[in-house]
Coordinates of C-alpha atoms and ligand atoms in Angstrom, one line a residue:
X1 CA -42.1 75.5 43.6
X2 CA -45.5 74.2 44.8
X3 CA -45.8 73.0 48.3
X4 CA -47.4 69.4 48.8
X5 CA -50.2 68.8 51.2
X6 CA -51.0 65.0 52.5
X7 CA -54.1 64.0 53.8
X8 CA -55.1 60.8 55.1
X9 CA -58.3 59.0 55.3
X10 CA -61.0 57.4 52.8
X11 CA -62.8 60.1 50.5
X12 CA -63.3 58.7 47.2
X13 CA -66.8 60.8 46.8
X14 CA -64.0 63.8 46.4
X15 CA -63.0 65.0 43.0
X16 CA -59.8 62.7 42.3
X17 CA -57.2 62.3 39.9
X18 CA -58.4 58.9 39.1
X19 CA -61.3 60.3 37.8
X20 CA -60.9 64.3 36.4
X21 CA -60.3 65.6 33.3
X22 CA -57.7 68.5 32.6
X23 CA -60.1 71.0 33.9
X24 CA -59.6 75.3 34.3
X25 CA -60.6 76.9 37.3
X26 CA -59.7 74.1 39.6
X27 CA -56.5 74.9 42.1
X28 CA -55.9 71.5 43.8
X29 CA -55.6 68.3 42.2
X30 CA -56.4 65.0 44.5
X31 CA -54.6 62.2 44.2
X32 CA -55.7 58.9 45.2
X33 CA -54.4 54.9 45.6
X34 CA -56.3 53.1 42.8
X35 CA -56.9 50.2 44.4
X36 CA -59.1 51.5 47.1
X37 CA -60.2 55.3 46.1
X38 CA -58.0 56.4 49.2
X39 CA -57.0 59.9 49.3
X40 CA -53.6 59.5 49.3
X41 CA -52.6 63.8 49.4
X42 CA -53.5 67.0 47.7
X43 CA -51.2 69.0 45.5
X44 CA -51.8 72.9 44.8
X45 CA -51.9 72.8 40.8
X46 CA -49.8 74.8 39.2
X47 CA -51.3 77.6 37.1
X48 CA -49.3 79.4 34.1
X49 CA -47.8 81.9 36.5
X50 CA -46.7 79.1 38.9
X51 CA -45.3 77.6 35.6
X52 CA -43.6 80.8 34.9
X53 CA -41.7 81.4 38.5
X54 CA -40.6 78.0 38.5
X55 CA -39.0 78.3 34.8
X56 CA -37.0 81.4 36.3
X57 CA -36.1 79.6 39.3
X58 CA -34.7 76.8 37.1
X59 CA -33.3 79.6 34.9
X60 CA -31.7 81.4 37.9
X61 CA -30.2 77.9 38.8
X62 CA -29.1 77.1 35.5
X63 CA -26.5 79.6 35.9
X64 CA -24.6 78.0 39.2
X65 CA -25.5 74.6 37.9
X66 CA -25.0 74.6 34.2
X67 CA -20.9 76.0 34.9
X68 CA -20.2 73.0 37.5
X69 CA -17.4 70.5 36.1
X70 CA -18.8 67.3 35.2
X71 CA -17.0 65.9 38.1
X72 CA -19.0 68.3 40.7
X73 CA -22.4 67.0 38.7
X74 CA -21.6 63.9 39.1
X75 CA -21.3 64.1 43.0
X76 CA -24.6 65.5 43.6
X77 CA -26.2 63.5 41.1
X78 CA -24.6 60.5 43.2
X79 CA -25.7 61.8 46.3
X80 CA -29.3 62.0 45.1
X81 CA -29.1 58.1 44.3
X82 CA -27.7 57.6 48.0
X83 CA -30.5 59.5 49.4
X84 CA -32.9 57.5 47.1
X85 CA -31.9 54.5 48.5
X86 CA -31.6 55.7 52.3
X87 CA -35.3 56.7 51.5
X88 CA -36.2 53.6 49.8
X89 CA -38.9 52.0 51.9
X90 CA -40.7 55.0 52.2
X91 CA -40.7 55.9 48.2
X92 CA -41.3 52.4 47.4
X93 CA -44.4 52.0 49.4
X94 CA -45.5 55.6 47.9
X95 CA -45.5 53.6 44.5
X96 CA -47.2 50.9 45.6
X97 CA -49.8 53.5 47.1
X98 CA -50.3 55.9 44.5
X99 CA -50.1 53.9 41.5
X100 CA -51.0 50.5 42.6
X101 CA -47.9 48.8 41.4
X102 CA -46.2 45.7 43.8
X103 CA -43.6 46.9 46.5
X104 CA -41.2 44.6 44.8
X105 CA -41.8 46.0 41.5
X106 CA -41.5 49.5 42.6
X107 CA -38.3 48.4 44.2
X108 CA -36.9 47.3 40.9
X109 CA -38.0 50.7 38.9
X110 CA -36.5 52.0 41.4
X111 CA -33.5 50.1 40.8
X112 CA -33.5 51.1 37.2
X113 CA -33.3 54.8 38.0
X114 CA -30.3 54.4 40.1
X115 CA -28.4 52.5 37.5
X116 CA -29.6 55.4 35.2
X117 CA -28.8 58.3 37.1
X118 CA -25.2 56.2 37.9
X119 CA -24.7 56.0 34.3
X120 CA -25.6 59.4 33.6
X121 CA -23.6 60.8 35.9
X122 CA -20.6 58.8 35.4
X123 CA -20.6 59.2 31.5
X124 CA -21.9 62.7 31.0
X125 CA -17.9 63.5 30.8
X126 CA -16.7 61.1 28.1
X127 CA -19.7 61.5 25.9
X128 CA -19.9 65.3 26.1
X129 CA -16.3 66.8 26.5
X130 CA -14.8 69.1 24.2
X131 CA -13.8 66.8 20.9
X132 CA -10.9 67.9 18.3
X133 CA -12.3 67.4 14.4
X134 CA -9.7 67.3 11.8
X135 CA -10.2 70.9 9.8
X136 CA -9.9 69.3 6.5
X137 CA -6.8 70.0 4.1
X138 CA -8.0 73.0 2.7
X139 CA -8.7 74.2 6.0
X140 CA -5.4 73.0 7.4
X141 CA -4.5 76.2 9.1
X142 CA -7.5 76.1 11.2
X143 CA -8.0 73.9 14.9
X144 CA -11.4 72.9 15.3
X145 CA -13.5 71.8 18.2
X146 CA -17.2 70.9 19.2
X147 CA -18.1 71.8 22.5
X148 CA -21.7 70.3 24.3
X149 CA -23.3 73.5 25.9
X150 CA -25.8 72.4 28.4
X151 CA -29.8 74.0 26.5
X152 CA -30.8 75.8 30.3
X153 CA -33.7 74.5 31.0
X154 CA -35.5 71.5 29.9
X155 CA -39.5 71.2 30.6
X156 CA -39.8 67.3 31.7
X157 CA -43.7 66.2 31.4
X158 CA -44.0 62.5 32.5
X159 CA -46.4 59.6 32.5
X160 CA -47.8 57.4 35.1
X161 CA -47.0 53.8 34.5
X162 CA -43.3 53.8 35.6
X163 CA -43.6 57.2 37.5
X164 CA -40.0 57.1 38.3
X165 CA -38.1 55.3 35.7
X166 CA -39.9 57.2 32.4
X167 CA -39.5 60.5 33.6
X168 CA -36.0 59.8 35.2
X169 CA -34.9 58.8 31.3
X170 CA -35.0 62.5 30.9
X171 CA -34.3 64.0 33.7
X172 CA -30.6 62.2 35.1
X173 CA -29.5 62.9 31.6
X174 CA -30.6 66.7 31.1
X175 CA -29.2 67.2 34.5
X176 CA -25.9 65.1 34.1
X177 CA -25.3 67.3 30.5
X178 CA -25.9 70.4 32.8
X179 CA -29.1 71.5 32.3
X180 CA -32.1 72.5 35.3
X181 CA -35.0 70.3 35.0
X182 CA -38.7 71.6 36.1
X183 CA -40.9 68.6 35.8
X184 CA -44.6 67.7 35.7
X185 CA -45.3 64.3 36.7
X186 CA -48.5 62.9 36.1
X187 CA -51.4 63.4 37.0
X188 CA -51.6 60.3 38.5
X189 CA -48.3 60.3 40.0
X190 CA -48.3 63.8 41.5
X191 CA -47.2 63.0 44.9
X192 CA -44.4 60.6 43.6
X193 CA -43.3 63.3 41.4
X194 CA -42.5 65.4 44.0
X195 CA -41.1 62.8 46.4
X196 CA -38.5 62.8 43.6
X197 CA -37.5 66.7 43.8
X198 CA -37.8 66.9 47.3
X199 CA -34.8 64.4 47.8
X200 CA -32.7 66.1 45.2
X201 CA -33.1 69.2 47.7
X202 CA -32.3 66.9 50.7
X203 CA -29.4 65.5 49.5
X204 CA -27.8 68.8 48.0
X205 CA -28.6 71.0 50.9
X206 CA -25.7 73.6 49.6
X207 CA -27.4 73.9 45.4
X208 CA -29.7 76.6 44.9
X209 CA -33.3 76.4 44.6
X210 CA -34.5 75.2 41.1
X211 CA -32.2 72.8 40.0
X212 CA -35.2 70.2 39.4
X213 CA -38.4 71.4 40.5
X214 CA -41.7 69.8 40.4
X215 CA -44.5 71.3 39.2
X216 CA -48.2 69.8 39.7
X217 CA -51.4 69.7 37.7
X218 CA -53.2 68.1 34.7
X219 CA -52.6 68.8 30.8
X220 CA -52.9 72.8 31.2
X221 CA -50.1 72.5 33.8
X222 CA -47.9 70.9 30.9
X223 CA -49.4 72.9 28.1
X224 CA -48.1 75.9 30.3
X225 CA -44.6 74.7 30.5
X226 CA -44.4 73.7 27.1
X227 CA -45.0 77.4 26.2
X228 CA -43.4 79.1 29.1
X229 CA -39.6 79.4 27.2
X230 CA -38.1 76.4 28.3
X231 CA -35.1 75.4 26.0
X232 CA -36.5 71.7 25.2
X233 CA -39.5 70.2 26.2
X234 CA -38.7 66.3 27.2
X235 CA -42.6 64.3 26.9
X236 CA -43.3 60.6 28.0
X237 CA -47.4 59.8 27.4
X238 CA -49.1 58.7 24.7
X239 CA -49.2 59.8 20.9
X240 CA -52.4 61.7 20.8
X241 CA -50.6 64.4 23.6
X242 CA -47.4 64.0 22.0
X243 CA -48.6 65.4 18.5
X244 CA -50.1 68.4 20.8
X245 CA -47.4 69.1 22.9
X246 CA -45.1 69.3 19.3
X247 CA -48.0 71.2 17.8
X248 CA -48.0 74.0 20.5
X249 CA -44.0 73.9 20.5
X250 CA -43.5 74.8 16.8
X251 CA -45.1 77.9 17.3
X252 CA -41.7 79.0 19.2
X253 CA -39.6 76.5 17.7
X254 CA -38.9 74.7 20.9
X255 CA -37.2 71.4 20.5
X256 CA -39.0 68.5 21.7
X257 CA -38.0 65.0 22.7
X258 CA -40.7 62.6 22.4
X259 CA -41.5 59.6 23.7
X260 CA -44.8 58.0 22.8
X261 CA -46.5 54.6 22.5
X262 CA -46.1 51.2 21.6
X263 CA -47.6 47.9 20.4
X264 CA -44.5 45.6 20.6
X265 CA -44.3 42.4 19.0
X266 CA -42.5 39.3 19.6
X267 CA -41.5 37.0 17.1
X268 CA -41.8 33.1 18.6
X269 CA -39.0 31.1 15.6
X270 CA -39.7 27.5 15.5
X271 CA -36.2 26.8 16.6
X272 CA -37.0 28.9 19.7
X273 CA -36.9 27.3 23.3
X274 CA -40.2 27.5 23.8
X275 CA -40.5 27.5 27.7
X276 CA -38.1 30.5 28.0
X277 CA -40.1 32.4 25.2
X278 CA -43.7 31.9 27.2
X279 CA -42.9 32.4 30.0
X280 CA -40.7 35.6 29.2
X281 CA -44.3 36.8 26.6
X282 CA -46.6 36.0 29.8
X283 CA -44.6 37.8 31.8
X284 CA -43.7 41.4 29.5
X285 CA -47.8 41.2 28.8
X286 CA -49.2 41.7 32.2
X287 CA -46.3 42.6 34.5
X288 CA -47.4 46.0 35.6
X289 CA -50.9 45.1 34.7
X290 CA -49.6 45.2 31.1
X291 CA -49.4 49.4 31.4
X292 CA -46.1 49.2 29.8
X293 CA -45.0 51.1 26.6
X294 CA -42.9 48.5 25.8
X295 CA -44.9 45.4 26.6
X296 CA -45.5 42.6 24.9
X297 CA -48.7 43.0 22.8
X298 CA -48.4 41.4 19.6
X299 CA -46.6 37.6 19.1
X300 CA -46.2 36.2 16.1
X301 CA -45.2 32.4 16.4
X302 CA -44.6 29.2 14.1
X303 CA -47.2 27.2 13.5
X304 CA -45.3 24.2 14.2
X305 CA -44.7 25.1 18.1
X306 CA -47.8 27.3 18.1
X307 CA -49.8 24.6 20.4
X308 CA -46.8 23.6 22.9
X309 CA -46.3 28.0 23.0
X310 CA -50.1 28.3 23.7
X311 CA -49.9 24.9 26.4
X312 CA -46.9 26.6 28.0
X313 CA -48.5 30.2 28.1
X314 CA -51.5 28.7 29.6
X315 CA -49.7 27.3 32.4
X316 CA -47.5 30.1 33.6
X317 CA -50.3 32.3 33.4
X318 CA -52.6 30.2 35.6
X319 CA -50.4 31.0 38.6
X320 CA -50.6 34.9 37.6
X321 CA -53.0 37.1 39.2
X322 CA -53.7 40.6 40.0
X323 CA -53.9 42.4 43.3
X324 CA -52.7 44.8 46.0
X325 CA -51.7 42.0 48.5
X326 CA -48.0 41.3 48.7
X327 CA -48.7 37.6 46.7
X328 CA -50.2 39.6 43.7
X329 CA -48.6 39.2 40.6
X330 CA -49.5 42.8 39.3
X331 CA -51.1 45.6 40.8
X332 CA -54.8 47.2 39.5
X333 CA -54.9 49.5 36.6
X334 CA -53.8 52.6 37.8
X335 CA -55.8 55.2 35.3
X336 CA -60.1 54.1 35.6
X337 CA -60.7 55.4 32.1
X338 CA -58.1 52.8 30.9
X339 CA -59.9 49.9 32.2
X340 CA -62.9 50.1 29.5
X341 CA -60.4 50.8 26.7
X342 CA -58.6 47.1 27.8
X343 CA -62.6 45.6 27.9
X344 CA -63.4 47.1 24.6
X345 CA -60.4 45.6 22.5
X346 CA -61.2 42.3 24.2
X347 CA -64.8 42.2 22.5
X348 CA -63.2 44.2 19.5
X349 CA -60.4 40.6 19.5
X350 CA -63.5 38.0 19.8
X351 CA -65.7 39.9 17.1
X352 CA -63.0 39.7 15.1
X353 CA -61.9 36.4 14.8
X354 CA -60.4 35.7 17.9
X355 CA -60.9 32.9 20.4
X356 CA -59.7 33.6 24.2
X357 CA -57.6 30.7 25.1
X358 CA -56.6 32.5 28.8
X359 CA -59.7 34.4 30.6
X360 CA -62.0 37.0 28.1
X361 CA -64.1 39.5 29.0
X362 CA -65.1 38.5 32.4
X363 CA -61.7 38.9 33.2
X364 CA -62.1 42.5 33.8
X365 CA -62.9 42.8 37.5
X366 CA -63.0 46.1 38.6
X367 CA -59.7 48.0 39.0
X368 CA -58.6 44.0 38.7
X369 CA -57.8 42.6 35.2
X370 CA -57.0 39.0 35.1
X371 CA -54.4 38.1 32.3
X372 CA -56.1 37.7 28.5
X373 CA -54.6 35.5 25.9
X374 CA -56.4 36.0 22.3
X375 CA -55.6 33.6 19.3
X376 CA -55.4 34.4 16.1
X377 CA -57.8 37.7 15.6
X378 CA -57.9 39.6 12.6
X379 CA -54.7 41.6 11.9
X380 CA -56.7 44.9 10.8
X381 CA -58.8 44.5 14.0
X382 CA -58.3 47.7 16.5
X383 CA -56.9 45.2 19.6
X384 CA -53.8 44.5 17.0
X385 CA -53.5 47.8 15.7
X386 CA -54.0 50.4 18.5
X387 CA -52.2 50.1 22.1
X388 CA -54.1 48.3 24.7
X389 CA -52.4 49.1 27.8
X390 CA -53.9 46.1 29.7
X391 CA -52.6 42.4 30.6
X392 CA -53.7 41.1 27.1
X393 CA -51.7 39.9 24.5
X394 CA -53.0 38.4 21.3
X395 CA -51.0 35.4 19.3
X396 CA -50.8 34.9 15.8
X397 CA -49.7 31.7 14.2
X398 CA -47.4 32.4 11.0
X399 CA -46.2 29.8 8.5
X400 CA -42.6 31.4 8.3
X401 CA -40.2 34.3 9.9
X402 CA -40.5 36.3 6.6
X403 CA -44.2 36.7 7.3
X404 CA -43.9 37.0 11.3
X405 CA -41.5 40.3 10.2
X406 CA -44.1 41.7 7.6
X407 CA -46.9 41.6 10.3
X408 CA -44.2 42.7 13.1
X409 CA -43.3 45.6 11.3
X410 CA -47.3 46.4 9.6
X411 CA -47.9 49.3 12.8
X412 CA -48.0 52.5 13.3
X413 CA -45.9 52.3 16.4
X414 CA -42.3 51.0 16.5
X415 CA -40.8 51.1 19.9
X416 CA -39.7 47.9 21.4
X417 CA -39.6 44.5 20.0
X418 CA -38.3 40.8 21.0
X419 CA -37.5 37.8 19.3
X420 CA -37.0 34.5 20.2
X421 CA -34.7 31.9 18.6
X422 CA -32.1 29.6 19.2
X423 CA -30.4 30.3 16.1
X424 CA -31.3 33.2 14.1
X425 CA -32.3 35.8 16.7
X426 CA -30.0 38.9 15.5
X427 CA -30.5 38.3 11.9
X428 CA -34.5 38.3 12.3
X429 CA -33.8 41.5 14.7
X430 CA -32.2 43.2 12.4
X431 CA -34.6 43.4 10.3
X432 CA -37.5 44.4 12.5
X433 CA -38.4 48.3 12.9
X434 CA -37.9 49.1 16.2
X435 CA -36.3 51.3 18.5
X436 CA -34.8 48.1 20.0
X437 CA -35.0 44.5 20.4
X438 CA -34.3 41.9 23.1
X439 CA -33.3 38.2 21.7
X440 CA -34.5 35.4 23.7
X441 CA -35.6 37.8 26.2
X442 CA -37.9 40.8 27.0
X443 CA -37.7 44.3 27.4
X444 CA -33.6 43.7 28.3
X445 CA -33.2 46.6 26.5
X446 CA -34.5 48.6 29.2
X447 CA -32.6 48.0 31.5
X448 CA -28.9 48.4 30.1
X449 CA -28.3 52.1 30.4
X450 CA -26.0 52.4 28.0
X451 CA -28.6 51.5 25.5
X452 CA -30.8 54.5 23.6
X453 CA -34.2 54.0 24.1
X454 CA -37.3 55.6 21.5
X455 CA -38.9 54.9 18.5
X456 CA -40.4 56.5 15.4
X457 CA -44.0 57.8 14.3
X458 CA -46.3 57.2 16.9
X459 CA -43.7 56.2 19.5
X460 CA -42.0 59.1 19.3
X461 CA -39.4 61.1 18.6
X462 CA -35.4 61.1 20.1
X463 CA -34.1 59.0 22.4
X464 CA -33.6 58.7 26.3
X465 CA -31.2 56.6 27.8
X466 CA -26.9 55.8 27.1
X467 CA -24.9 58.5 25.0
X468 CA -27.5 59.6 22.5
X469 CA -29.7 60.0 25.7
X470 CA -27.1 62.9 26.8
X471 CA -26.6 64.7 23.1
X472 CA -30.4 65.3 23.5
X473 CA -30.2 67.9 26.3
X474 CA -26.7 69.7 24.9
X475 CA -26.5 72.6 21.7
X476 CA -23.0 71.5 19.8
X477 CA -21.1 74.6 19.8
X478 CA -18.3 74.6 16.8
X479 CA -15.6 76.6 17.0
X480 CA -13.0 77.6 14.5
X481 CA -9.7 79.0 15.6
X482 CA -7.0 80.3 12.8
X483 CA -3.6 79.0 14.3
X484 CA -1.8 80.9 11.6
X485 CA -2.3 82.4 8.1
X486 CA -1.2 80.7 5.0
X487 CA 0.7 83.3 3.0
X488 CA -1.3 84.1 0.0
X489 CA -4.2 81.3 1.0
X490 CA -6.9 83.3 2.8
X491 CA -10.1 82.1 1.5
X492 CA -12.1 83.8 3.2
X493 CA -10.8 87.3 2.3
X494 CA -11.1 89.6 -0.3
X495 CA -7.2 89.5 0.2
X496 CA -7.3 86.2 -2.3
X497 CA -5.6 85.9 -4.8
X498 CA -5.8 84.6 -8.8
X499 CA -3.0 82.6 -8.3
X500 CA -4.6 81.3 -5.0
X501 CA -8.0 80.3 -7.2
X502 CA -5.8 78.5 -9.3
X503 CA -4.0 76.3 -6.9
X504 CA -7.2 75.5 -5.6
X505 CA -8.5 74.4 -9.1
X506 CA -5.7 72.2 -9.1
X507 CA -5.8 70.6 -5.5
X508 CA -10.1 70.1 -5.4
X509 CA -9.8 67.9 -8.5
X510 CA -6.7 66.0 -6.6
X511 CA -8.5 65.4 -3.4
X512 CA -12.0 65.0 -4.9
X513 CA -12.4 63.8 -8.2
X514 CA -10.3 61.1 -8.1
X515 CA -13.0 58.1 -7.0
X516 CA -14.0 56.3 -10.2
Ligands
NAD601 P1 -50.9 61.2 28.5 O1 -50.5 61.5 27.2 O2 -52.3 61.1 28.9 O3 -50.2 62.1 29.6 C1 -48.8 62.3 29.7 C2 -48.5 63.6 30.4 O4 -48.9 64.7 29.5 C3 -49.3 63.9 31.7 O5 -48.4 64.5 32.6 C4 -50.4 64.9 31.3 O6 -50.8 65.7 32.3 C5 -49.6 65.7 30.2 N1 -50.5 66.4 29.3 C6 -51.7 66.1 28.9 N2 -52.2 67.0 27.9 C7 -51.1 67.9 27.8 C8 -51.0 69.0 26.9 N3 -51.9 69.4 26.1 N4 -49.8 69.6 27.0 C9 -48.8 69.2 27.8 N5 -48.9 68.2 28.6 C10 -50.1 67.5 28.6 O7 -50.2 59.8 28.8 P2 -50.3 58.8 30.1 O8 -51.7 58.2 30.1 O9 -49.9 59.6 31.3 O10 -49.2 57.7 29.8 C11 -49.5 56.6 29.0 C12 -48.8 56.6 27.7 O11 -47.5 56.9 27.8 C13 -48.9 55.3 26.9 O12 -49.3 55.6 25.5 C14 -47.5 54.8 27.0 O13 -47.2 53.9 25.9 C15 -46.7 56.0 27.0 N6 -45.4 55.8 27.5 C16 -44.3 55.8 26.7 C17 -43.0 55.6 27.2 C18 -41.8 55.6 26.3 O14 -40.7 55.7 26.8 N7 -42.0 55.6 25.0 C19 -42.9 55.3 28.6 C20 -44.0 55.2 29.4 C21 -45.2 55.5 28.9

């Protein structure tokens, strides 16, 4: 396991990870706070022998923790929450530094990992014990019985934007199904990433090493891991890496979980309550500084409430600013080489149609982006179509649900989704294609743990989160067990019999063919 070193002090001449590329040759990574260029703390990287010993660790581990009862798992999973919260100051403050995010938000991330690894814990039993199947009436004889064997070792690569909660959707749920976990947190969350192993340790003094173990570095470090013979490799980031990472796993045939990006939309009905649905859109577009994967990017509204929506958008917003006070709304943008991406689909939104009706391109200050609203732009324009990742959001005014749905659903991303209407909300979400949909709120899907979270082309692959969240990190083991022959019925012998092939060309038609 790599050993963290912090520094202190003001450096941001020094190579940092707000600003490198995945490089080779380079042994530490720097990370910094992105509000100030602060060195926050420098983090050996990980090189593909690193990689290796801490995949036989894990492996080693795997062993001791992989045969505890569910129960035991569930204790020291617990125990890690407790020492999470006795810890909570210090971790939430090492959010607020390192990525940029407000204390309060961290707070509730962290929040949302401890009702995760709670649920985890507490349902790994129910959904993965042993389960009886009925054999089947030509297979009467037989008992039969799918057992969850925990994979070994699943390879965990995360993001930065929720550098707790997004990596914890894998890593709670591969460890509650009995799996070891070594993990590469971001880049840009390196020293948070290891904050979270190192109180795993501290709170299960008694496990062995390598139950989860951080590792540290930039894309090599995960390219390494994805090929170093971990059983699944479980990715949070953006499509682009997601389509590598699955590229390089085929060549083994290592299963991967995938969770990519997102350009959610919200549908605005003209029966909705209009107050609750801006300020719920102004809110799930630039909370976070909008670096969400299931933000709000997208609205489609009626155009009969599409003035009082824009009115009421305008006035929440206006008390809604960024910062790295304890008054800010939203932090900065954590990643530097986002903040152009965010500028450029703002002039990409006014050249194509759109008219800012909240701040524009002088809006992005620095680290600092004040929130952007953008009416009406073209729907083929690259600000609709591509992820932003910045507090922008652009509004389109529809004549009619039907068409709201078609322009919804018109992406190449479908991850999150909300909907808003005082009468219709389930019907319209049923119909939109998304991993998941909140009616007449936002994002409430991401909070319920029992609820699987994911989506389909480029958002990803699998889901994290609730029951399916656990069947990702198990291999279903049938077995078959002969409770006692049936005299002249073994099948599968060469011991059958002509008489036995013609009882059985009497009963298939009986329990088969007789559906007209
Ligand atoms: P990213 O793809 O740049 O990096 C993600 C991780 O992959 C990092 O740890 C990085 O070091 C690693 N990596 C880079 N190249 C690699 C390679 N070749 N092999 C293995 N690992 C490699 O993404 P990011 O900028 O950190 O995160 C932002 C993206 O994540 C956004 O697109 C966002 O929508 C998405 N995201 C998705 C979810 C979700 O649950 N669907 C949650 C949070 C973020």
């Amino acid at each position: 396991m790599s050993t963290t070193e912090s520094t202190t002090g003001s450096s941001p001449a020094k190579p940092s990870a707000a600003n490198a590329e995945t490089t080779t040759g380079e042994t530490v990574l720097t990370s910094v706070n992105p509000a100030t260029g602060e060195t926050i703390a420098t983090h050996p990287i990980a090189d593909e022998q690193a990689v290796a010993a801490a995949v036989a660790t894990a492996r080693t581990a795997s062993a001791t923790w992989g045969a505890l009862s569910f129960a035991d798992r569930k204790r020291y999973l617990l125990r890690w929450s407790s020492r999470l919260v006795a810890v909570s100051d210090e971790l939430c403050e090492l959010i607020h530094t390192e990525n940029g995010k407000t204390r309060d938000d961290a707070f509730l991330e962290l929040m949302l990992v401890l009702e995760h690894i709670a649920w985890a814990a507490k349902n790994a039993e129910k959904v993965l014990k042993p389960k009886k199947v009925a054999p089947g009436m030509t297979m009467a004889n037989f008992g039969a019985t799918i057992e969850y064997r925990p994979m070994g070792v699943i390879g965990v690569i995360g993001p930065w934007n929720y550098p707790i909660y997004t990596p914890n959707g894998s890593i709670a749920y591969a460890l509650a199904a009995g799996n070891t976990v070594v993990y590469k947190p971001s880049e840009y969350s390196t020293s948070i990433g290891n904050f979270m192993a190192k109180t795993f340790a501290e709170a299960n003094p008694e496990l062995p090493a390598g139950v989860l173990v951080a590792i540290n570095g930039y894309g090599a470090t995960g390219a390494a891991l994805v090929t170093s013979g971990v059983d699944k490799v479980a990715f949070t980031g953006s499509a682009a890496t997601g389509k590598r990472i699955m590229a390089a796993a085929a060549e083994t045939l290592t299963p991967v979980l995938i969770e990519g990006g997102g350009k959610d939309a919200v549908i605005v009905a003209a029966d909705a309550d209009i107050k609750a649905a801006a300020d719920a859109v102004a809110y799930g577009a630039t909370m976070n500084s909008g670096q969400t994967c299931a933000g709000v990017e997208r609205v489609y509204v009626d155009s009969s409430i599409r003035d009082a929506f824009v009115t009421e958008i305008k006035k929440v917003l206006s008390g809604v600013h960024p910062g790295s006070d304890d008054k800010a709304s939203y932090g900065p943008m954590t990643m530097p080489s986002q903040i152009d991406i965010v500028r450029r689909h703002i002039d990409n939104a006014l050249a194509n149609g759109g008219t800012a009706v909240v701040g524009g391109p002088e809006s992005v200050k620095g680290p600092f982006i004040e929130p952007v609203v953008l009416l009406d732009v073209d729907e083929g324009a690259q600000a609709v179509t591509d992820e932003t990742f910045g507090p922008t959001v652009t509004i389109r005014t529809v004549k009619s649900v039907d068409e709201a749905v078609e322009l919804a659903n018109n992406s190449k991303y479908s991850l999150g989704s909300a909907v808003f209407s005082r009468k219709q909300g389930v019907e319209i979400a049923r119909r939109l294609h998304a991993g998941a949909t909140s009616v007449n709120s936002v994002l409430g899907f991401a909070a319920i743990s029992a609820l699987p979270f994911g989506g389909r082309r480029d958002s990803g692959i699998g889901r994290i989160h609730g029951a399916p969240g656990l069947m990702e990190f198990v291999d279903p083991h049938s077995i078959a067990v002969q409770r006692f022959a049936i005299p002249g019925m073994a099948l599968l012998s060469y011991q059958r019999t002509a008489s036995t092939m013609k009882l059985l060309r009497r009963l298939v038609p009986l329990i088969h063919g007789r559906h007209k």
